[in-house]
Amino acid sequence: MTRMPYGFSQARNPERGSGVFRLTVRNAMAHIDSEVKEEGLREDLKFYFMNPCEKYRARHQIPWKLGLQILKILMVTTQRVLGSAIARRLPGFLLQFVILNKYHQLKNLSLGTFGYGENEDNKIGLKVCKKHYKKGTMLPSNETLNIDSDVEKECIHLDLQVLTKNSQDWKNSSFFRLEFYRLLKVDISFHLKGIDLQTIRSRELPDCYIFQNKITYDNEAHSGKIKIYFASHANIEECKVLNISGSIQKNTQYILVFDAFVIVICLASLILCTRSIVLALKLRKRFLNFFLEKYKRRACNADQWEFINGWYVMVIISDLMTVTGSILKMEIKAKNLTNYDLCSILLGTSTLLVWVGVIRYLGYFQTYNVLILTMQASVPKVLRFCACAGMIYLGYTFCGWVVLGPYHDKFENLGTVAECLFSLVNGDDMFATFAQIQKKSVLVWLFSRLYLYSFISLFIYMILSLFIALITDSYHTIKKYQQNGFPETDLQKFLKECSNKEEHEKEASTFLSCFCCLRRKGSDEHLILFN
C-alpha cells in the first residue's frame, strides 16, 4: 500500500470536501510557505554577505561597484595630481608681499607683480585706525593711575601722494603720538592688486586678484610685548586686458571636462552605494521580523549592525566630498571663486577616504584581513580607555596652563598646552620644554619639574603601554580565532542551518505535487477553500 504524505493512512484519509481535509491542507501549505520563505530569506542573506567574485559565480551579477571604485581611484588620483598646484598657488603668491616695509615703495621693494588697489572708500592709500582708552594719566614712580576705561577709535587715511611727497609730515601728526599705556590696538589696512603668472607654466590664463590686507598691532595685554598679526583676503576677478603671445595654449576646457567626468563617476558610485544600503536595510527588517516570529526573541545588536556596511557609508561621504570639491575646483578654474582652502580640504580628504576604501577589497583575503579585524575588535576597548585617559590629560592641560602659563611660551593657552603635552607623550622636544621654563620663581620651577616628570612617567610608561597592550591583545585574539574559528552569532547560525531534513524534503515535495494535482483536477469549490 502506498504511504500517504505526513503519515495519513488510506483508511483514515478524510474526504476531500470535509473540514478536516481543508484544515490539514491549510496547515500543510502554511508550513510549506514558511519553509519557502525561510529558505528564500536564507539565500538572500547568503548572497548579500558574498564578495563580488562569489556573487558573480552565484548569479552572474557583474560587480559594478567594484569596477567603479577601481576606476574612481585612478581618476581621483589623476585629478589630484593634475590640480595639485591649485592648493599651493595662492599661499605661495601671497607670501611674496609680506616683506613690504614701505607702502609707497611697493614697486621697488616687492618682487611680485603687485600694484595699488582702491579700498572701500575708492581711495588708494593706507587706512590707519587705533583703539585706546579715552583718557588717563599714569605715574609708575608714584604708583598712581587715573584712567577712563571707555574705548575710543580714531582713524586716518594716508593717500599715496602724501606718503610719496614727504614722509615727515604725516609722521609728526598728533595721531601718531601714541601713549602705550592707553593704546589697545592699531590696525593698518590697504588693498593691493596682483596678477599670478604661475598659471602660464601650466598652460592656463593668469589670474587677477584684489587683496584686502590688514596689519594688526595688539597691545591689549600691556605686557611690554606688542603682538603683530597679518591677515589677507583675496578676491579673484577677470583680468581686463590679456595679450599673451607664444606657444601658450588654453587647456582649461580639457581639465573641466575631466573634472565633469569625475563627478559623473562619483555620482554613479554614490547611487549604487546608496541603493545597496537601502536594500540592506530592507533585508535587515525582513530578518528581524522573521527571527522574532520564529524564535520569539530579538536578534542581538551585533547581528543588526552587520547589515550596516560602514564601507558604503565611507564611500558615500567620499563621493559627496569629491563632487563638492570638484565643483569648487571647476568654479576656481573658471575664475568665479577663490575658496582654495575649502576645495583643498574636500579633495584631499576624499582622496584619503578613496584609498582607505581599498582595504575593504583586501579584506576578502584572510592574510590581508588582520588589520581590519584587529581594528574592529580593539576600537571599543580603545575608546573606553581613551575616555578615562583623556580625563587625566585634561587635568594636566588645565594645570599647566594655570601654573606655567606666565613662565613658558608653550603654556600660554590651552591649545598650545595640549599640543606641547602631546609632543611630550611622543618623546618630542623634551629638553627644550624643560630648559625654557623661566627661573623667576623657585617654587614654580620646582613645580614644573614635578609636573613634567610625573606627566611623562605616567603617560609614556603606563598609559601608552596599556594602550599598546589593548591593541596587541585584540591582535592575538583575532589570530586565535583565525586558527580555531570565530564565535558564531545568531545570524551566522541561521545561515548554516539546513532548511529541512532529507526525509521531510521528500515528503514535502511529494505532498506538494499531490496538492498541485488536486488543484488542477478539482472543481472550483476546492479552489475557493484556499483564497
mmCIF file of C-alpha atoms in Angstrom, residues 41-304:
data_model
loop_
_atom_site.group_PDB
_atom_site.id
_atom_site.type_symbol
_atom_site.label_atom_id
_atom_site.label_comp_id
_atom_site.label_asym_id
_atom_site.label_seq_id
_atom_site.Cartn_x
_atom_site.Cartn_y
_atom_site.Cartn_z
ATOM 1 C CA LEU A 41 15.498 34.703 3.244
ATOM 2 C CA ARG A 42 18.497 32.476 3.875
ATOM 3 C CA GLU A 43 19.502 32.588 0.222
ATOM 4 C CA ASP A 44 19.152 36.381 0.112
ATOM 5 C CA LEU A 45 21.270 36.727 3.248
ATOM 6 C CA LYS A 46 23.956 34.434 1.901
ATOM 7 C CA PHE A 47 24.050 36.389 -1.339
ATOM 8 C CA TYR A 48 24.221 39.721 0.496
ATOM 9 C CA PHE A 49 27.280 38.692 2.518
ATOM 10 C CA MET A 50 29.145 37.329 -0.522
ATOM 11 C CA ASN A 51 32.096 39.167 -2.010
ATOM 12 C CA PRO A 52 31.867 40.444 -5.611
ATOM 13 C CA CYS A 53 33.556 37.344 -7.069
ATOM 14 C CA GLU A 54 31.218 34.973 -5.242
ATOM 15 C CA LYS A 55 28.190 36.988 -6.338
ATOM 16 C CA TYR A 56 29.318 36.731 -9.936
ATOM 17 C CA ARG A 57 29.774 32.946 -9.671
ATOM 18 C CA ALA A 58 26.425 32.536 -7.912
ATOM 19 C CA ARG A 59 24.157 34.672 -10.082
ATOM 20 C CA HIS A 60 26.462 36.084 -12.765
ATOM 21 C CA GLN A 61 25.974 39.568 -11.309
ATOM 22 C CA ILE A 62 28.565 41.970 -12.699
ATOM 23 C CA PRO A 63 30.414 43.775 -9.838
ATOM 24 C CA TRP A 64 29.658 47.302 -10.979
ATOM 25 C CA LYS A 65 30.568 48.880 -7.643
ATOM 26 C CA LEU A 66 33.973 47.184 -7.640
ATOM 27 C CA GLY A 67 34.712 48.372 -11.160
ATOM 28 C CA LEU A 68 33.561 51.901 -10.342
ATOM 29 C CA GLN A 69 35.715 52.029 -7.215
ATOM 30 C CA ILE A 70 38.813 50.970 -9.153
ATOM 31 C CA LEU A 71 38.068 53.493 -11.900
ATOM 32 C CA LYS A 72 37.340 56.164 -9.295
ATOM 33 C CA ILE A 73 40.675 55.586 -7.545
ATOM 34 C CA LEU A 74 42.551 56.091 -10.801
ATOM 35 C CA MET A 75 40.573 59.160 -11.859
ATOM 36 C CA VAL A 76 40.506 60.852 -8.453
ATOM 37 C CA THR A 77 44.251 60.370 -8.007
ATOM 38 C CA THR A 78 44.888 61.718 -11.505
ATOM 39 C CA GLN A 79 42.657 64.701 -10.771
ATOM 40 C CA ARG A 80 44.598 65.486 -7.591
ATOM 41 C CA VAL A 81 47.957 65.220 -9.362
ATOM 42 C CA LEU A 82 46.832 67.470 -12.211
ATOM 43 C CA GLY A 83 45.240 70.002 -9.875
ATOM 44 C CA SER A 84 47.789 69.905 -7.065
ATOM 45 C CA ALA A 85 49.036 73.388 -7.943
ATOM 46 C CA ILE A 86 45.684 74.938 -7.035
ATOM 47 C CA ALA A 87 46.116 74.418 -3.317
ATOM 48 C CA ARG A 88 49.659 75.837 -3.293
ATOM 49 C CA ARG A 89 49.174 78.626 -5.808
ATOM 50 C CA LEU A 90 47.531 81.307 -3.703
ATOM 51 C CA PRO A 91 49.581 80.856 -0.472
ATOM 52 C CA GLY A 92 52.823 80.951 -2.434
ATOM 53 C CA PHE A 93 51.620 84.040 -4.247
ATOM 54 C CA LEU A 94 50.711 85.826 -1.011
ATOM 55 C CA LEU A 95 53.979 85.169 0.766
ATOM 56 C CA GLN A 96 55.805 87.272 -1.754
ATOM 57 C CA PHE A 97 54.472 90.603 -0.472
ATOM 58 C CA VAL A 98 54.839 90.005 3.277
ATOM 59 C CA ILE A 99 58.302 91.595 3.012
ATOM 60 C CA LEU A 100 56.847 95.041 2.266
ATOM 61 C CA ASN A 101 58.282 97.620 4.620
ATOM 62 C CA LYS A 102 57.191 100.782 2.934
ATOM 63 C CA TYR A 103 53.882 101.055 1.205
ATOM 64 C CA HIS A 104 54.857 103.907 -1.105
ATOM 65 C CA GLN A 105 57.905 101.964 -2.320
ATOM 66 C CA LEU A 106 55.900 98.892 -3.249
ATOM 67 C CA LYS A 107 57.111 98.643 -6.836
ATOM 68 C CA ASN A 108 60.757 98.998 -5.795
ATOM 69 C CA LEU A 109 60.701 96.592 -2.878
ATOM 70 C CA SER A 110 58.299 93.862 -3.995
ATOM 71 C CA LEU A 111 59.457 91.036 -6.202
ATOM 72 C CA GLY A 112 55.877 90.116 -7.086
ATOM 73 C CA THR A 113 53.548 91.534 -9.730
ATOM 74 C CA PHE A 114 51.679 93.917 -7.420
ATOM 75 C CA GLY A 115 50.060 97.282 -7.769
ATOM 76 C CA TYR A 116 47.961 99.635 -5.652
ATOM 77 C CA GLY A 117 44.270 98.974 -5.246
ATOM 78 C CA GLU A 118 41.333 101.086 -4.140
ATOM 79 C CA ASN A 119 39.783 100.467 -0.755
ATOM 80 C CA GLU A 120 36.098 100.504 0.170
ATOM 81 C CA ASP A 121 36.146 104.326 0.034
ATOM 82 C CA ASN A 122 37.535 104.249 -3.527
ATOM 83 C CA LYS A 123 40.814 105.688 -2.286
ATOM 84 C CA ILE A 124 44.365 104.482 -2.803
ATOM 85 C CA GLY A 125 46.487 104.533 0.307
ATOM 86 C CA LEU A 126 46.691 103.359 3.910
ATOM 87 C CA LYS A 127 43.881 103.416 6.434
ATOM 88 C CA VAL A 128 45.215 103.534 9.993
ATOM 89 C CA CYS A 129 42.891 103.013 12.965
ATOM 90 C CA LYS A 130 43.810 102.917 16.630
ATOM 91 C CA LYS A 131 41.875 101.919 19.709
ATOM 92 C CA HIS A 132 42.811 103.331 23.099
ATOM 93 C CA TYR A 133 41.374 104.222 26.450
ATOM 94 C CA LYS A 134 39.610 107.576 26.416
ATOM 95 C CA LYS A 135 41.932 109.431 28.747
ATOM 96 C CA GLY A 136 44.196 108.851 31.644
ATOM 97 C CA THR A 137 47.433 109.551 33.407
ATOM 98 C CA MET A 138 49.950 107.145 34.815
ATOM 99 C CA LEU A 139 52.871 107.785 37.155
ATOM 100 C CA PRO A 140 54.579 104.475 37.919
ATOM 101 C CA SER A 141 57.094 106.159 40.219
ATOM 102 C CA ASN A 142 54.275 107.365 42.472
ATOM 103 C CA GLU A 143 52.170 104.256 41.879
ATOM 104 C CA THR A 144 49.435 106.491 40.523
ATOM 105 C CA LEU A 145 46.962 105.551 37.764
ATOM 106 C CA ASN A 146 43.982 107.595 36.626
ATOM 107 C CA ILE A 147 42.322 106.179 33.518
ATOM 108 C CA ASP A 148 38.938 106.171 31.823
ATOM 109 C CA SER A 149 38.104 102.614 30.714
ATOM 110 C CA ASP A 150 35.887 103.764 27.836
ATOM 111 C CA VAL A 151 37.461 102.821 24.485
ATOM 112 C CA GLU A 152 37.810 105.279 21.616
ATOM 113 C CA LYS A 153 38.556 104.531 17.986
ATOM 114 C CA GLU A 154 40.273 107.004 15.683
ATOM 115 C CA CYS A 155 41.080 106.537 12.001
ATOM 116 C CA ILE A 156 43.128 108.432 9.467
ATOM 117 C CA HIS A 157 43.629 107.915 5.733
ATOM 118 C CA LEU A 158 47.039 108.435 4.182
ATOM 119 C CA ASP A 159 46.906 108.948 0.443
ATOM 120 C CA LEU A 160 49.622 107.570 -1.750
ATOM 121 C CA GLN A 161 50.563 111.049 -2.841
ATOM 122 C CA VAL A 162 51.007 112.195 0.754
ATOM 123 C CA LEU A 163 53.203 109.204 1.524
ATOM 124 C CA THR A 164 55.288 109.779 -1.585
ATOM 125 C CA LYS A 165 55.900 113.535 -1.271
ATOM 126 C CA ASN A 166 57.110 113.984 2.289
ATOM 127 C CA SER A 167 57.084 111.261 4.893
ATOM 128 C CA GLN A 168 57.862 113.636 7.789
ATOM 129 C CA ASP A 169 54.560 115.484 7.605
ATOM 130 C CA TRP A 170 52.342 112.560 8.496
ATOM 131 C CA LYS A 171 54.859 111.156 10.999
ATOM 132 C CA ASN A 172 54.713 114.369 13.019
ATOM 133 C CA SER A 173 50.935 114.286 13.142
ATOM 134 C CA SER A 174 49.350 114.146 16.610
ATOM 135 C CA PHE A 175 47.567 110.955 15.559
ATOM 136 C CA PHE A 176 50.846 109.053 15.717
ATOM 137 C CA ARG A 177 51.801 110.299 19.173
ATOM 138 C CA LEU A 178 50.965 107.063 20.933
ATOM 139 C CA GLU A 179 50.659 106.641 24.670
ATOM 140 C CA PHE A 180 51.236 102.946 25.043
ATOM 141 C CA TYR A 181 49.666 102.630 28.478
ATOM 142 C CA ARG A 182 46.400 103.762 26.831
ATOM 143 C CA LEU A 183 46.896 102.060 23.487
ATOM 144 C CA LEU A 184 44.998 98.825 22.838
ATOM 145 C CA LYS A 185 45.284 98.108 19.137
ATOM 146 C CA VAL A 186 46.445 99.624 15.842
ATOM 147 C CA ASP A 187 45.073 98.393 12.501
ATOM 148 C CA ILE A 188 46.676 99.286 9.179
ATOM 149 C CA SER A 189 44.581 98.234 6.181
ATOM 150 C CA PHE A 190 45.324 98.593 2.485
ATOM 151 C CA HIS A 191 44.361 96.997 -0.817
ATOM 152 C CA LEU A 192 46.657 95.592 -3.463
ATOM 153 C CA LYS A 193 46.112 94.208 -6.934
ATOM 154 C CA GLY A 194 48.159 91.411 -8.385
ATOM 155 C CA ILE A 195 48.489 89.092 -11.363
ATOM 156 C CA ASP A 196 49.521 85.492 -10.751
ATOM 157 C CA LEU A 197 51.820 84.318 -13.520
ATOM 158 C CA GLN A 198 52.246 80.786 -12.170
ATOM 159 C CA THR A 199 49.351 79.573 -14.286
ATOM 160 C CA ILE A 200 51.225 80.329 -17.502
ATOM 161 C CA ARG A 201 53.597 77.452 -16.834
ATOM 162 C CA SER A 202 50.647 75.074 -16.686
ATOM 163 C CA ARG A 203 49.279 76.461 -19.980
ATOM 164 C CA GLU A 204 46.454 78.424 -18.372
ATOM 165 C CA LEU A 205 45.404 82.044 -18.392
ATOM 166 C CA PRO A 206 46.787 84.095 -15.479
ATOM 167 C CA ASP A 207 44.643 85.076 -12.504
ATOM 168 C CA CYS A 208 43.964 88.628 -11.370
ATOM 169 C CA TYR A 209 43.390 89.266 -7.656
ATOM 170 C CA ILE A 210 42.417 92.025 -5.264
ATOM 171 C CA PHE A 211 43.975 91.567 -1.833
ATOM 172 C CA GLN A 212 42.380 93.092 1.257
ATOM 173 C CA ASN A 213 45.246 93.281 3.741
ATOM 174 C CA LYS A 214 45.355 94.215 7.400
ATOM 175 C CA ILE A 215 48.298 94.511 9.785
ATOM 176 C CA THR A 216 47.311 94.477 13.465
ATOM 177 C CA TYR A 217 49.469 95.585 16.401
ATOM 178 C CA ASP A 218 47.879 94.097 19.518
ATOM 179 C CA ASN A 219 48.741 95.738 22.841
ATOM 180 C CA GLU A 220 45.697 94.649 24.826
ATOM 181 C CA ALA A 221 47.816 92.577 27.213
ATOM 182 C CA HIS A 222 50.071 95.578 28.098
ATOM 183 C CA SER A 223 52.862 93.125 28.842
ATOM 184 C CA GLY A 224 55.608 95.092 27.130
ATOM 185 C CA LYS A 225 55.326 92.924 24.002
ATOM 186 C CA ILE A 226 53.143 94.004 21.091
ATOM 187 C CA LYS A 227 51.924 91.089 19.007
ATOM 188 C CA ILE A 228 51.808 91.661 15.263
ATOM 189 C CA TYR A 229 49.319 89.880 13.012
ATOM 190 C CA PHE A 230 48.942 89.958 9.265
ATOM 191 C CA ALA A 231 45.712 88.942 7.522
ATOM 192 C CA SER A 232 44.882 88.929 3.838
ATOM 193 C CA HIS A 233 41.744 88.036 1.925
ATOM 194 C CA ALA A 234 41.902 87.527 -1.829
ATOM 195 C CA ASN A 235 39.111 88.097 -4.317
ATOM 196 C CA ILE A 236 39.501 86.868 -7.865
ATOM 197 C CA GLU A 237 38.313 88.970 -10.759
ATOM 198 C CA GLU A 238 38.515 88.797 -14.504
ATOM 199 C CA CYS A 239 41.579 90.419 -15.982
ATOM 200 C CA LYS A 240 40.571 93.347 -18.175
ATOM 201 C CA VAL A 241 43.256 93.057 -20.842
ATOM 202 C CA LEU A 242 45.165 89.868 -21.650
ATOM 203 C CA ASN A 243 47.546 89.689 -24.556
ATOM 204 C CA ILE A 244 49.724 86.590 -24.320
ATOM 205 C CA SER A 245 51.880 85.558 -27.244
ATOM 206 C CA GLY A 246 53.927 82.429 -27.748
ATOM 207 C CA SER A 247 53.068 78.755 -27.529
ATOM 208 C CA ILE A 248 50.729 79.058 -24.556
ATOM 209 C CA GLN A 249 47.529 77.101 -25.141
ATOM 210 C CA LYS A 250 44.277 77.291 -23.274
ATOM 211 C CA ASN A 251 43.765 73.781 -21.962
ATOM 212 C CA THR A 252 41.389 74.738 -19.174
ATOM 213 C CA GLN A 253 38.432 73.237 -21.015
ATOM 214 C CA TYR A 254 40.066 69.800 -21.084
ATOM 215 C CA ILE A 255 40.584 69.856 -17.325
ATOM 216 C CA LEU A 256 36.984 70.968 -16.837
ATOM 217 C CA VAL A 257 35.758 68.046 -18.958
ATOM 218 C CA PHE A 258 37.894 65.641 -16.935
ATOM 219 C CA ASP A 259 36.516 67.092 -13.675
ATOM 220 C CA ALA A 260 32.979 66.690 -15.006
ATOM 221 C CA PHE A 261 33.710 63.038 -15.833
ATOM 222 C CA VAL A 262 34.991 62.530 -12.275
ATOM 223 C CA ILE A 263 31.734 63.986 -10.956
ATOM 224 C CA VAL A 264 29.697 61.581 -13.118
ATOM 225 C CA ILE A 265 31.703 58.581 -11.889
ATOM 226 C CA CYS A 266 31.319 59.644 -8.256
ATOM 227 C CA LEU A 267 27.566 60.208 -8.689
ATOM 228 C CA ALA A 268 27.212 56.711 -10.162
ATOM 229 C CA SER A 269 29.167 55.267 -7.225
ATOM 230 C CA LEU A 270 27.028 57.302 -4.814
ATOM 231 C CA ILE A 271 23.796 55.983 -6.336
ATOM 232 C CA LEU A 272 24.938 52.339 -6.285
ATOM 233 C CA CYS A 273 26.178 52.512 -2.677
ATOM 234 C CA THR A 274 23.014 54.279 -1.522
ATOM 235 C CA ARG A 275 20.929 51.631 -3.277
ATOM 236 C CA SER A 276 22.930 48.886 -1.554
ATOM 237 C CA ILE A 277 22.341 50.465 1.850
ATOM 238 C CA VAL A 278 18.594 50.787 1.211
ATOM 239 C CA LEU A 279 18.356 47.134 0.121
ATOM 240 C CA ALA A 280 20.407 46.093 3.153
ATOM 241 C CA LEU A 281 18.020 47.912 5.485
ATOM 242 C CA LYS A 282 15.052 46.171 3.864
ATOM 243 C CA LEU A 283 16.794 42.810 4.221
ATOM 244 C CA ARG A 284 17.585 43.640 7.835
ATOM 245 C CA LYS A 285 13.913 44.338 8.501
ATOM 246 C CA ARG A 286 12.935 41.002 6.935
ATOM 247 C CA PHE A 287 15.460 39.123 9.040
ATOM 248 C CA LEU A 288 14.474 40.822 12.306
ATOM 249 C CA ASN A 289 10.767 40.167 11.737
ATOM 250 C CA PHE A 290 11.420 36.545 10.792
ATOM 251 C CA PHE A 291 13.756 35.994 13.744
ATOM 252 C CA LEU A 292 11.242 37.490 16.168
ATOM 253 C CA GLU A 293 8.408 35.417 14.698
ATOM 254 C CA LYS A 294 10.300 32.122 14.702
ATOM 255 C CA TYR A 295 12.469 32.315 17.819
ATOM 256 C CA LYS A 296 10.278 34.686 19.872
ATOM 257 C CA ARG A 297 13.201 36.983 20.699
ATOM 258 C CA ARG A 298 15.089 39.840 19.130
ATOM 259 C CA ALA A 299 18.379 39.398 17.326
ATOM 260 C CA CYS A 300 21.466 40.686 19.109
ATOM 261 C CA ASN A 301 22.858 44.131 18.343
ATOM 262 C CA ALA A 302 25.917 42.673 16.641
ATOM 263 C CA ASP A 303 23.706 40.925 14.071
ATOM 264 C CA GLN A 304 21.673 44.066 13.499
#
